[in-house]
Every structure is written in structure tokens, then in C-alpha cells.
Coordinates of C-alpha atoms in Angstrom, one line a residue:
M1 CA 191.4 195.7 -15.1
A2 CA 194.5 197.4 -16.1
A3 CA 197.1 195.2 -14.5
S4 CA 197.9 191.8 -13.7
K5 CA 197.3 190.0 -10.6
P6 CA 199.2 186.7 -8.9
V7 CA 196.9 183.8 -8.9
E8 CA 195.4 181.5 -6.4
A9 CA 197.2 178.2 -5.6
A10 CA 196.2 175.0 -7.1
G11 CA 193.1 173.5 -5.7
G12 CA 190.5 176.0 -6.5
G13 CA 190.5 177.9 -3.2
S14 CA 191.4 175.2 -1.0
T15 CA 193.8 175.9 1.8
T16 CA 196.8 174.7 -0.1
G17 CA 199.0 177.9 0.4
L18 CA 200.0 180.4 -2.3
S19 CA 202.0 177.7 -4.1
R20 CA 201.9 178.7 -7.7
W21 CA 202.1 182.5 -8.6
Q22 CA 201.3 183.5 -11.9
L23 CA 200.6 187.1 -13.5
A24 CA 198.7 188.0 -16.6
L25 CA 201.4 188.0 -19.0
V26 CA 199.5 190.2 -21.5
L27 CA 199.3 194.0 -21.5
G28 CA 196.3 195.4 -19.6
A29 CA 195.1 192.2 -19.4
P30 CA 192.7 190.9 -16.5
I31 CA 194.0 188.0 -14.4
L32 CA 194.4 184.6 -15.8
L33 CA 194.2 181.6 -13.6
G34 CA 196.5 178.6 -13.3
A35 CA 194.4 175.7 -14.3
G36 CA 194.5 174.4 -11.1
A37 CA 192.7 177.2 -9.6
L38 CA 189.6 176.5 -11.8
Y39 CA 187.3 174.5 -9.8
L40 CA 184.5 176.5 -8.4
W41 CA 183.4 173.7 -6.1
G42 CA 186.7 173.3 -4.5
R43 CA 185.9 176.6 -2.8
R44 CA 183.2 174.9 -1.1
A45 CA 185.4 172.3 -0.2
A46 CA 187.4 175.0 1.5
R47 CA 184.7 176.1 3.5
R48 CA 184.1 172.7 5.0
G49 CA 188.1 173.0 6.3
G50 CA 189.3 170.8 3.4
G51 CA 192.6 171.0 1.8
G52 CA 193.8 169.0 -1.0
K53 CA 195.7 166.0 0.4
G54 CA 198.4 164.2 -1.3
A55 CA 196.7 160.7 -1.5
N56 CA 198.9 158.1 -2.8
E57 CA 197.7 156.3 -5.8
R58 CA 196.1 153.0 -4.9
K59 CA 198.4 150.3 -6.8
T60 CA 196.5 147.4 -5.5
P61 CA 193.0 146.0 -6.6
E62 CA 190.1 145.8 -3.9
G63 CA 189.6 143.3 -1.5
R64 CA 192.0 141.1 0.6
A65 CA 193.9 138.3 -1.1
S66 CA 193.2 134.6 -0.2
P67 CA 196.3 132.1 0.2
G68 CA 195.1 129.9 -2.5
P69 CA 196.0 130.1 -6.2
C70 CA 193.6 130.7 -9.1
G71 CA 192.4 127.1 -10.2
G72 CA 192.9 125.8 -13.8
G73 CA 190.2 123.6 -15.3
G74 CA 188.0 123.2 -12.2
G75 CA 185.7 126.4 -12.7
G76 CA 188.1 128.2 -10.3
Q77 CA 186.4 126.4 -7.0
P78 CA 188.6 126.7 -4.3
D79 CA 189.7 123.4 -2.6
G80 CA 188.9 122.2 0.9
P81 CA 185.8 121.3 2.9
G82 CA 182.9 123.3 2.7
H83 CA 183.3 124.6 -0.7
E84 CA 180.2 122.7 -2.0
E85 CA 177.9 125.2 0.2
M86 CA 179.6 128.2 -1.3
T87 CA 177.0 130.8 -3.2
P88 CA 177.7 132.0 -6.4
L89 CA 179.0 135.2 -4.8
D90 CA 181.1 133.7 -2.7
R91 CA 183.0 131.6 -5.7
A92 CA 183.0 135.0 -7.3
Q93 CA 184.7 136.6 -4.4
A94 CA 187.2 133.7 -3.9
A95 CA 188.3 134.0 -7.6
K96 CA 188.8 137.8 -7.1
N97 CA 190.9 137.2 -3.9
R98 CA 193.3 135.0 -6.1
G99 CA 193.7 137.5 -8.6
N100 CA 194.4 140.1 -5.8
K101 CA 197.0 137.5 -4.8
Y102 CA 198.5 137.2 -8.4
F103 CA 198.2 141.2 -8.8
K104 CA 200.3 142.0 -5.8
A105 CA 202.6 139.2 -7.3
G106 CA 203.3 141.1 -10.6
K107 CA 201.6 138.2 -12.5
Y108 CA 199.1 140.4 -14.1
E109 CA 197.7 137.7 -17.1
Q110 CA 196.5 135.6 -14.3
A111 CA 195.1 138.2 -12.3
I112 CA 193.1 139.0 -15.4
Q113 CA 192.4 135.5 -15.8
C114 CA 190.8 135.1 -12.4
Y115 CA 188.9 138.6 -12.4
T116 CA 187.0 137.6 -15.5
E117 CA 186.3 134.1 -13.6
A118 CA 184.9 136.2 -10.7
I119 CA 182.6 138.4 -13.2
S120 CA 181.4 135.3 -14.7
L121 CA 180.7 133.9 -11.6
C122 CA 178.8 137.0 -10.0
P123 CA 175.2 137.2 -9.9
P124 CA 174.1 139.7 -12.3
E125 CA 171.8 141.6 -9.6
K126 CA 175.3 142.2 -7.2
N127 CA 175.8 145.8 -8.8
L128 CA 178.6 146.7 -6.6
D129 CA 180.5 143.6 -6.2
L130 CA 180.4 143.2 -10.2
S131 CA 181.6 147.0 -10.4
T132 CA 184.6 146.0 -8.1
F133 CA 185.4 143.0 -10.3
Y134 CA 185.6 145.2 -13.4
Q135 CA 187.7 147.7 -11.6
N136 CA 190.2 145.3 -10.4
R137 CA 190.1 143.7 -13.6
A138 CA 191.2 147.2 -15.1
A139 CA 193.9 147.9 -12.7
A140 CA 195.4 144.6 -14.2
Y141 CA 195.1 146.0 -17.8
E142 CA 196.8 149.2 -16.9
Q143 CA 199.8 147.5 -15.4
L144 CA 200.1 145.8 -18.9
Q145 CA 199.4 149.3 -20.6
K146 CA 196.2 147.9 -22.2
Y147 CA 194.5 151.3 -21.6
T148 CA 191.2 150.6 -24.1
E149 CA 190.7 147.4 -22.2
V150 CA 191.1 149.7 -18.7
A151 CA 188.7 152.3 -20.1
Q152 CA 186.0 149.4 -21.4
D153 CA 186.2 147.8 -18.2
C154 CA 186.0 151.1 -16.0
T155 CA 183.0 151.9 -17.8
K156 CA 181.4 148.9 -17.0
A157 CA 182.1 149.3 -13.4
V158 CA 181.0 152.9 -13.7
E159 CA 177.7 151.6 -15.1
L160 CA 177.1 149.4 -12.2
N161 CA 178.3 151.9 -9.6
P162 CA 177.7 155.6 -11.0
K163 CA 179.8 157.4 -8.2
Y164 CA 182.8 155.0 -8.3
V165 CA 185.3 157.1 -7.7
K166 CA 188.2 154.8 -8.3
A167 CA 187.0 153.7 -11.7
L168 CA 186.2 157.0 -12.7
F169 CA 189.9 158.0 -11.8
R170 CA 191.4 155.2 -13.5
R171 CA 189.1 155.6 -16.3
A172 CA 190.2 159.2 -16.6
K173 CA 193.8 158.2 -16.7
A174 CA 193.2 155.7 -19.5
H175 CA 191.4 158.6 -21.6
E176 CA 194.5 160.4 -20.7
K177 CA 196.9 157.9 -22.1
L178 CA 194.3 157.2 -25.3
D179 CA 194.7 161.2 -25.9
N180 CA 190.7 161.4 -25.3
K181 CA 191.2 164.7 -23.7
K182 CA 187.4 165.6 -23.6
E183 CA 186.3 162.3 -22.0
C184 CA 189.6 162.3 -19.5
L185 CA 188.1 166.0 -18.2
E186 CA 184.6 165.2 -17.9
D187 CA 185.7 161.9 -15.6
V188 CA 188.7 163.8 -13.7
T189 CA 186.0 166.7 -12.9
A190 CA 183.4 164.1 -11.6
V191 CA 186.1 162.7 -9.2
C192 CA 187.4 166.2 -8.1
I193 CA 183.9 167.1 -7.2
L194 CA 182.8 163.7 -5.6
E195 CA 186.2 163.6 -3.4
A196 CA 185.3 166.9 -2.1
F197 CA 188.7 168.4 -3.9
Q198 CA 190.6 166.3 -1.0
N199 CA 192.7 164.3 -3.5
Q200 CA 195.9 166.0 -5.0
Q201 CA 196.4 163.7 -7.5
S202 CA 193.1 164.2 -9.4
M203 CA 193.6 167.9 -9.2
L204 CA 196.7 167.5 -10.8
L205 CA 195.5 165.6 -13.6
A206 CA 192.5 168.1 -14.1
D207 CA 195.2 170.7 -14.4
K208 CA 197.2 168.8 -16.9
V209 CA 194.6 168.1 -19.4
L210 CA 192.9 171.4 -18.8
K211 CA 196.1 173.1 -20.0
L212 CA 196.7 170.7 -22.8
L213 CA 192.9 171.3 -24.1
G214 CA 193.5 175.0 -23.8
K215 CA 196.8 175.1 -25.9
E216 CA 195.1 173.0 -28.4
K217 CA 192.1 175.1 -29.0
A218 CA 193.7 178.4 -28.6
K219 CA 196.7 177.3 -31.1
E220 CA 193.6 176.5 -34.1
K221 CA 191.7 179.4 -33.2
Y222 CA 194.4 181.8 -33.0
K223 CA 196.0 181.6 -36.2
N224 CA 192.7 182.1 -37.5
R225 CA 191.6 184.7 -35.4
E226 CA 190.4 188.3 -36.7
P227 CA 191.7 190.8 -34.5
L228 CA 189.2 192.9 -32.3
M229 CA 189.3 196.0 -30.6
P230 CA 188.7 195.4 -26.6
S231 CA 186.0 197.5 -25.0
P232 CA 186.3 201.1 -24.2
Q233 CA 186.1 200.3 -20.6
F234 CA 189.3 198.0 -20.9
I235 CA 191.1 200.4 -23.3
K236 CA 190.5 203.1 -20.2
S237 CA 191.3 200.7 -17.7
Y238 CA 194.8 199.9 -19.6
F239 CA 195.8 203.3 -20.0
S240 CA 195.3 203.9 -16.4
S241 CA 198.1 201.7 -15.6
F242 CA 200.1 204.5 -17.1
T243 CA 200.9 207.8 -15.3
D244 CA 203.9 208.9 -17.4
D245 CA 202.0 208.0 -21.1
I246 CA 202.2 210.9 -23.5
I247 CA 200.1 209.3 -26.0
S248 CA 197.2 208.8 -23.4
Q249 CA 197.2 212.5 -22.6
P250 CA 194.4 214.8 -23.7
L251 CA 195.1 217.1 -26.6
L252 CA 196.6 220.2 -25.6
K253 CA 194.7 223.7 -25.9
G254 CA 197.1 224.7 -29.2
E255 CA 196.5 221.5 -30.7
K256 CA 192.5 221.8 -31.1
S257 CA 190.4 225.0 -31.3
D258 CA 187.9 225.1 -28.1
E259 CA 185.5 227.2 -30.2
D260 CA 185.6 224.7 -33.1
K261 CA 182.2 222.4 -32.7
D262 CA 179.5 221.9 -34.8
K263 CA 175.7 222.0 -34.1
E264 CA 175.5 218.4 -33.2
G265 CA 178.0 218.8 -30.3
E266 CA 180.7 216.6 -31.6
A267 CA 184.2 217.0 -30.1
S268 CA 186.5 220.1 -31.6
E269 CA 188.4 219.1 -34.5
V270 CA 192.1 219.6 -34.5
K271 CA 193.9 222.6 -36.1
E272 CA 196.4 220.7 -38.0
N273 CA 196.6 218.2 -40.8
S274 CA 198.1 215.2 -38.8
G275 CA 197.1 211.8 -38.7
Y276 CA 198.4 211.5 -35.0
L277 CA 196.3 214.4 -34.0
R278 CA 193.0 213.2 -35.4
A279 CA 194.2 209.7 -33.8
K280 CA 194.3 211.6 -30.3
Q281 CA 190.7 213.1 -31.3
Y282 CA 189.4 209.9 -31.9
M283 CA 190.9 208.6 -28.4
E284 CA 189.1 211.4 -27.0
E285 CA 185.6 210.4 -28.5
E286 CA 186.4 206.6 -27.5
N287 CA 186.5 205.7 -31.6
Y288 CA 189.2 203.3 -31.2
D289 CA 188.8 201.6 -34.4
K290 CA 190.2 204.5 -36.3
I291 CA 193.6 204.9 -34.3
I292 CA 195.8 202.7 -36.2
S293 CA 194.8 204.1 -39.7
E294 CA 195.0 207.3 -38.6
S295 CA 198.4 206.7 -37.1
T296 CA 199.8 205.1 -40.3
K297 CA 199.1 208.2 -42.0
E298 CA 201.3 210.3 -39.9
I299 CA 204.0 207.6 -40.0
E300 CA 203.8 207.4 -44.0
A301 CA 203.9 211.2 -44.2
K302 CA 206.9 211.5 -41.5
G303 CA 204.9 214.1 -39.9
K304 CA 206.2 215.9 -37.0
Y305 CA 204.7 213.5 -34.4
M306 CA 206.1 210.5 -36.4
A307 CA 207.3 209.3 -32.8
E308 CA 204.3 209.5 -31.0
A309 CA 202.2 207.9 -33.7
L310 CA 204.7 204.9 -33.8
L311 CA 204.2 204.6 -30.2
L312 CA 200.3 204.6 -30.3
R313 CA 200.0 202.5 -33.3
A314 CA 202.1 200.0 -31.3
T315 CA 200.0 200.3 -28.6
F316 CA 196.8 199.4 -30.1
Y317 CA 198.4 196.5 -31.9
L318 CA 199.2 195.0 -28.6
L319 CA 195.7 196.1 -27.5
I320 CA 194.4 193.9 -30.6
G321 CA 196.7 191.0 -29.9
N322 CA 199.1 191.8 -32.8
A323 CA 202.5 191.6 -31.2
N324 CA 204.3 191.0 -34.3
A325 CA 203.2 194.4 -35.7
A326 CA 203.6 196.3 -32.6
K327 CA 207.3 195.0 -32.2
P328 CA 208.7 196.8 -35.3
D329 CA 207.1 200.2 -34.2
L330 CA 208.2 199.9 -30.5
D331 CA 211.6 198.9 -31.8
Q332 CA 211.8 202.0 -34.2
V333 CA 210.8 204.3 -31.1
I334 CA 213.3 202.9 -28.8
S335 CA 216.4 203.6 -31.1
M336 CA 215.1 207.3 -31.9
E337 CA 217.7 209.1 -29.9
D338 CA 216.5 212.6 -30.2
A339 CA 212.9 211.6 -29.3
N340 CA 211.0 212.5 -26.3
V341 CA 212.5 210.1 -23.4
K342 CA 208.8 209.6 -21.8
L343 CA 208.3 208.1 -25.7
R344 CA 211.2 205.9 -25.4
A345 CA 210.7 205.0 -21.6
N346 CA 206.9 203.7 -22.4
A347 CA 208.2 201.9 -25.3
L348 CA 210.7 200.3 -23.4
I349 CA 207.9 199.3 -20.9
K350 CA 205.7 198.1 -23.5
R351 CA 208.3 196.1 -25.3
G352 CA 209.4 194.9 -21.9
S353 CA 205.8 193.5 -20.7
M354 CA 205.2 191.8 -24.5
Y355 CA 208.3 190.1 -23.4
M356 CA 207.0 188.9 -20.6
Q357 CA 203.7 188.1 -21.9
Q358 CA 206.0 185.8 -24.3
Q359 CA 208.0 184.3 -21.3
Q360 CA 211.2 186.1 -22.3
P361 CA 212.4 187.4 -18.9
V362 CA 215.7 188.0 -19.8
L363 CA 214.8 190.3 -22.4
S364 CA 212.0 191.8 -20.7
T365 CA 214.3 192.6 -17.6
Q366 CA 216.9 194.0 -20.0
D367 CA 214.0 196.7 -21.0
F368 CA 212.8 197.7 -17.7
N369 CA 216.3 198.1 -16.8
M370 CA 217.2 200.5 -19.7
A371 CA 214.0 202.5 -19.0
A372 CA 214.9 203.0 -15.6
D373 CA 218.2 204.2 -16.8
I374 CA 217.3 206.7 -19.6
D375 CA 214.2 208.0 -17.2
P376 CA 214.9 207.4 -13.6
Q377 CA 212.0 209.4 -12.3
N378 CA 209.4 207.7 -14.3
A379 CA 206.9 205.9 -11.9
D380 CA 205.4 203.6 -14.6
V381 CA 208.7 201.7 -14.8
Y382 CA 209.0 200.5 -11.4
H383 CA 205.2 200.1 -11.5
H384 CA 205.5 197.5 -14.4
R385 CA 209.0 196.0 -13.4
G386 CA 207.5 195.3 -9.9
Q387 CA 205.1 192.9 -11.6
L388 CA 207.7 191.3 -13.4
K389 CA 209.6 191.0 -10.3
I390 CA 206.6 189.0 -8.5
L391 CA 206.3 186.8 -11.7
L392 CA 210.0 186.0 -11.0
D393 CA 209.5 185.4 -7.3
Q394 CA 211.9 188.1 -6.8
I395 CA 209.4 189.7 -3.9
E396 CA 211.6 191.9 -1.7
E397 CA 212.9 193.7 -5.2
A398 CA 209.3 194.1 -6.5
V399 CA 208.3 195.6 -3.0
E400 CA 211.3 197.8 -3.3
D401 CA 209.9 198.9 -7.0
F402 CA 206.4 199.4 -5.9
D403 CA 207.8 201.5 -3.4
E404 CA 209.6 203.5 -5.8
C405 CA 206.5 204.1 -7.7
I406 CA 204.7 204.9 -4.8
R407 CA 207.3 207.7 -4.0
L408 CA 207.1 209.3 -7.3
R409 CA 203.2 208.9 -7.7
P410 CA 201.7 208.5 -4.2
D411 CA 198.3 208.3 -5.6
S412 CA 199.3 205.4 -7.8
A413 CA 196.5 202.6 -6.4
L414 CA 197.4 199.6 -8.6
A415 CA 201.2 200.1 -7.1
Q416 CA 199.8 200.1 -3.8
A417 CA 197.5 197.4 -4.0
Q418 CA 200.2 195.2 -5.9
K419 CA 202.8 196.0 -2.9
C420 CA 200.5 194.8 -0.4
F421 CA 199.7 191.5 -1.9
A422 CA 203.6 190.7 -2.5
L423 CA 203.8 191.8 1.2
Y424 CA 201.2 189.5 2.2
R425 CA 202.5 186.7 -0.1
Q426 CA 206.0 187.1 1.3
A427 CA 204.4 186.8 4.9
Y428 CA 201.8 183.8 4.3
T429 CA 204.8 181.7 2.7
G430 CA 207.3 182.6 5.2
N431 CA 204.4 181.3 7.8
N432 CA 204.7 184.5 9.9
P433 CA 201.4 185.4 11.4
L434 CA 202.4 189.1 12.3
P435 CA 203.3 190.5 8.8
V436 CA 200.3 188.6 7.5
Q437 CA 198.0 190.7 9.8
V438 CA 199.9 193.8 8.9
A439 CA 199.5 193.0 4.9
M440 CA 195.8 192.3 5.4
K441 CA 195.6 196.0 7.7
G442 CA 197.5 197.3 4.4
F443 CA 194.5 196.0 2.0
E444 CA 192.1 197.9 4.4
D445 CA 193.8 201.1 3.9
V446 CA 194.2 200.8 0.2
I447 CA 190.4 200.0 -0.5
K448 CA 189.7 202.8 1.9
K449 CA 191.8 205.3 0.3
F450 CA 191.2 204.2 -3.3
P451 CA 187.5 202.9 -3.4
K452 CA 187.4 202.7 -7.3
C453 CA 190.4 200.6 -7.5
A454 CA 188.9 196.9 -8.5
E455 CA 192.5 195.8 -8.4
G456 CA 192.7 196.6 -4.6
Y457 CA 189.3 194.3 -3.8
A458 CA 190.6 191.5 -6.1
L459 CA 193.6 191.3 -4.3
Y460 CA 192.2 191.5 -1.2
A461 CA 189.4 188.8 -1.7
Q462 CA 192.2 186.4 -3.0
A463 CA 194.2 186.9 0.6
L464 CA 190.9 186.6 2.5
T465 CA 190.0 183.3 0.6
D466 CA 193.1 182.0 1.5
Q467 CA 192.7 183.1 5.3
Q468 CA 189.5 181.3 4.9
Q469 CA 187.4 184.4 5.6
F470 CA 185.0 183.5 2.7
G471 CA 182.4 185.9 3.8
K472 CA 184.3 189.0 3.4
A473 CA 186.1 187.8 0.2
D474 CA 182.8 187.3 -1.1
E475 CA 182.0 191.1 -0.4
M476 CA 185.3 192.3 -1.8
Y477 CA 184.6 190.2 -5.1
D478 CA 181.0 191.9 -5.3
K479 CA 183.0 195.3 -5.4
C480 CA 185.2 194.2 -8.0
I481 CA 182.5 193.1 -10.4
D482 CA 180.3 196.3 -9.4
L483 CA 183.4 198.3 -10.7
E484 CA 184.5 195.9 -13.6
P485 CA 181.2 193.8 -14.5
D486 CA 183.0 192.2 -17.7
N487 CA 185.6 190.6 -15.9
A488 CA 184.9 186.9 -16.0
T489 CA 187.7 185.8 -13.9
T490 CA 186.5 187.7 -10.9
Y491 CA 183.4 185.1 -10.9
V492 CA 185.5 182.2 -11.1
H493 CA 187.5 183.4 -8.1
K494 CA 184.3 183.9 -6.1
G495 CA 182.9 180.8 -6.4
G496 CA 180.2 182.4 -9.1
N497 CA 177.5 181.2 -11.6
L498 CA 179.1 178.8 -13.9
D499 CA 176.7 179.5 -16.7
K500 CA 177.6 183.4 -16.5
A501 CA 181.4 182.3 -16.5
I502 CA 181.2 180.3 -19.0
E503 CA 179.2 183.2 -21.1
M504 CA 182.0 185.8 -20.0
F505 CA 184.9 183.2 -21.2
N506 CA 183.7 182.8 -24.5
K507 CA 183.4 186.5 -25.1
A508 CA 186.9 186.8 -23.6
I509 CA 188.2 184.4 -25.8
N510 CA 187.6 186.1 -28.8
L511 CA 189.2 189.2 -27.5
A512 CA 192.5 187.4 -26.3
K513 CA 195.6 189.6 -27.0
S514 CA 198.0 186.2 -26.9
E515 CA 197.5 182.6 -27.9
M516 CA 198.8 182.1 -24.1
E517 CA 195.8 184.2 -22.8
M518 CA 193.5 182.4 -25.0
A519 CA 195.0 179.1 -23.7
H520 CA 194.2 180.2 -20.4
L521 CA 190.7 181.4 -21.0
Y522 CA 190.0 178.2 -23.1
S523 CA 191.2 176.0 -19.9
L524 CA 188.9 178.2 -17.6
C525 CA 185.7 177.8 -19.8
D526 CA 186.6 173.9 -20.2
A527 CA 186.7 173.7 -16.6
A528 CA 183.5 175.4 -15.8
Y529 CA 181.9 173.7 -18.7
A530 CA 182.9 170.3 -17.6
Q531 CA 181.7 171.1 -14.1
T532 CA 177.6 171.7 -15.2
E533 CA 177.9 168.6 -17.1
V534 CA 179.0 166.7 -13.8
A535 CA 176.5 168.5 -12.2
K536 CA 173.6 167.3 -14.5
K537 CA 175.0 163.8 -14.8
Y538 CA 175.1 163.3 -10.9
G539 CA 172.4 165.4 -9.8
L540 CA 174.5 168.0 -7.9
K541 CA 173.8 171.8 -7.5
P542 CA 176.4 173.7 -8.9
P543 CA 177.7 176.5 -6.8
T544 CA 176.0 179.9 -7.7
L545 CA 177.0 183.7 -6.8

């Protein structure tokens, strides 16, 4: 997909509102989800009308506290008439209650002694009671920051009661403290699913650990990665986001001979001995692997197409994820005051987008503004700057930029789709029902006018999901998938097949053009994988297309 899309709010499709908006900060990248929107199961919860509840964390153990303190050497049996008739379970419950009183008083060591006593007194066949005693002792260990003991006691509680959400969540938090990210992720995923995504705390912890895992994996893989060329479909989709890009235009008639074709029907050869023109020829043939080398020949020869070759080489460096190599080429084109203004503006747009990817909004804004100054009639400037404005939460300015792009290029489907989404977001966050309806009608107009624009279907589907119109949203996602079957993130938005999503994410990871993009993709993949594992463990049926 050529352009970036804003992201669903945290909560995996639940109706928590559009609270966290991110863009794919990569040139031509498909949508990248914030980790909080990763869970496909959460969308099913939204179908049941669930939103993420901000439940407070439980600070006290389970069970009521009795007035009596925990005994010393008398086996923990309570004083008073009738205690001789108490069953072992009664005595265990009494010890637990005394432990609860100590816990509430902040006397955690004494509470642990009482819970230990309750565990020793409890009949082994009383699984649920015994699991509660272990969970309560884990809560006391947690207050003392003894996280290894917390994890051990929670494990015993879960063995006795496999769907014990409180113990699973406490163990997840302990694993986080112990830096056991994988184990933390599995536990918190189970909690999210078992609670039907009703607790904001568990979703926030999932978000946090997924981001940490993603960054950790991406850092290791990205530094050792082999740059890979994206698919031809992706490259063509990327170039379609530019309408004033000289280097993406077909060869002119004067640059090639229409009659110069061999018997095998290959494309015509260029008339000049130019590395740049040969690179352009390879672009038409979709032989993208030779673009950089041919552009380099033109640059080294200081040919008459040197500025074009620098920009073309920089563009393909960006496409394979080598921003460090792209920047000097872009810098050089931008500094060429005698170069075609369209080339310089395009280089500024691409460098500005690169800075956006690197989370340098000031530099990004400077480049887009400079591009607008030197080439004010360039629609691409306003289209791409509008995306930056959305990222910076400057919605009114973003709409103004999209309007200018549309004025200059009325056939710009991407700008029209993104303008609709910006207007929708503005209306939704402002809680204005009428403008929301107008924005939704705008989406209908865009997809009717531009039926081949996958972006329009995807953005409309996100808005429909937020409005709980899930059936229609699925139809829009299906349209997007038909147009872009390799877009893994569409499957996640749709709430689609987990195994398919994992397969596509693993493929996309190898094509990531930045460490940040790779980290997002790892987070998505880890979330999907964790859900499949939890589904197997608890006998749950994962969502499918």
C-alpha cells in the first residue's frame, strides 16, 4: 500500500475510541499497528459490546479477614468455643483470613506465614481453595518484591486452577519484573482473552511487553539483515503515491527507439550509453535489482542525468531500507540549485519522509516546507506533508494540505481517502455525530469514485469498525485484501486467520525498511503467535476470516 494509515486505538478493535494515532513512518510502507491494537480476539469482544474497562488493580488478597491474629505455636487454630469441630478446610480458611488481616495492615511477612499455614492445612483435593491460598501468598511476596517466589506461587495456583485470571496476571507482572518477556506475553495474552478484553491494565501490559520484544528482536536482526528488494507490486504501489516524480515517468520517445526490439519481444533499448536511461529501462521491465548499479554508473561517469540518477538511486536505497546510503544522494540533489525543481522537491519530500520515519518531526517539517516553497504547485508536497500533520495531531492543517493536493490533482485517490479519515477522526474525537456521518458518506464517495484504491477501503473499514458496523467493515477489508493480498496488517485489522497473519508477518519482517518498522512487525507477529499458543493451551477457537 503506497501511503501510511492511521492506526486503531489500543484494545484490538474494542470501542475505546481513536486514542492512539500512528502512521507507518516508512516511505511507501503498509499500515503498522501500535502493539495495543494487535489482538484479534479483542474485536470479537467488541462485537459483544465490550470496551476496555479501566479496572483498578486489586491490592488485597482474596477472602474476608477475620478479627483474630495468626497464632504462633498452636498450629494456627483459632481460639474460642467450637474450634475442635472445625474441618481441616475450615482451619485453612481461618488461617487465610488471618493472613488477609496482616496483609491489609502491611505486615506481609506475617501474612505469608498465615498463607503458608493455610496451604499446609488445606486438603489436597480442594483445588480451588488451595489455588486461592497460593495466589494470596503470591500477592504478599509481590509486596516484598520477591518476584521469583511470586511466579512460583502463581504457577502452583494456575496448575490447580488453569483459568485463574488473577494468578495469571500476577505471574505476568512477575515475569515482567524478572525480564522473562516471552513468558510474560503468554500469560498476559491469556488474561486478555479470558477477560474478553475488558481490563485496560492487562492490555497495557501486553502493549508494553510486545513493544519491548519487538525492539529487542529487531535490533538484533536489523543490524545483520541483508537488504532485500520489495515485491514489484509494492514498488509500483509506492511510486503511485507520487504524481510529480520525474524518475518514475516512462522513457520519452527521444530516449528510446520504438523500432529497436529483438525477436524475443524484449523492451526497446535506449539510444544513449547512459546508466540512468538503462536504469529507467529496467524500471519499465520491472527488473528492479539492477536499478542501483546502473544509476551508480551514471553518477560515477558524471553524466548529464546525474541528478536524476542520484534521486533514483536514493529512492531504491530507501525501498531496500538503507536510509544511511540514501541520505547523501538526497542531500546532493537538494543542493543542486541548477537541477530541475521537480527533482529537488521530490528529494525533499523523500528526505522529509525519511526524517518522519526516524521520528525527527522538526527536520521533516522543514523539508516539506522547503519543498512547498520551491515548487508550490507540486501536489505531492501537500499529500505527504498532510500525512505528517496527522502524525503530529495537526488535523486542521492536514485537511488543508489534502485539500491543496486535491485542488492540484483532483484524481488523487490517496489524498481524498486520507482527507476523509482526517475529517472522521476530527469529528469522532470531538464527539460530533453529524460530522461523523458526513465523513462516513465521504468514504462511500471515495470508494465509488476510486474502486481500485485499497487505501480507501482500508481507512473506511477502520472507521466502520470503530462505529461497530463489523459486517460492512469486513466487506471493506475483503476489498482491500483483493487489491493487496500481500498486506499482512489488513488481516489483523479484519480479525483474520492467525496462521496466515503469522506467515505474512514473517515475510514482511525480512522486507522491513527500518528497524522501527521491523520492531512493529515483530510485535504483530508475536501477538498473533501468542494467541495461537493460548488458544491451544485453553482449548479456545481462534478467530478466522
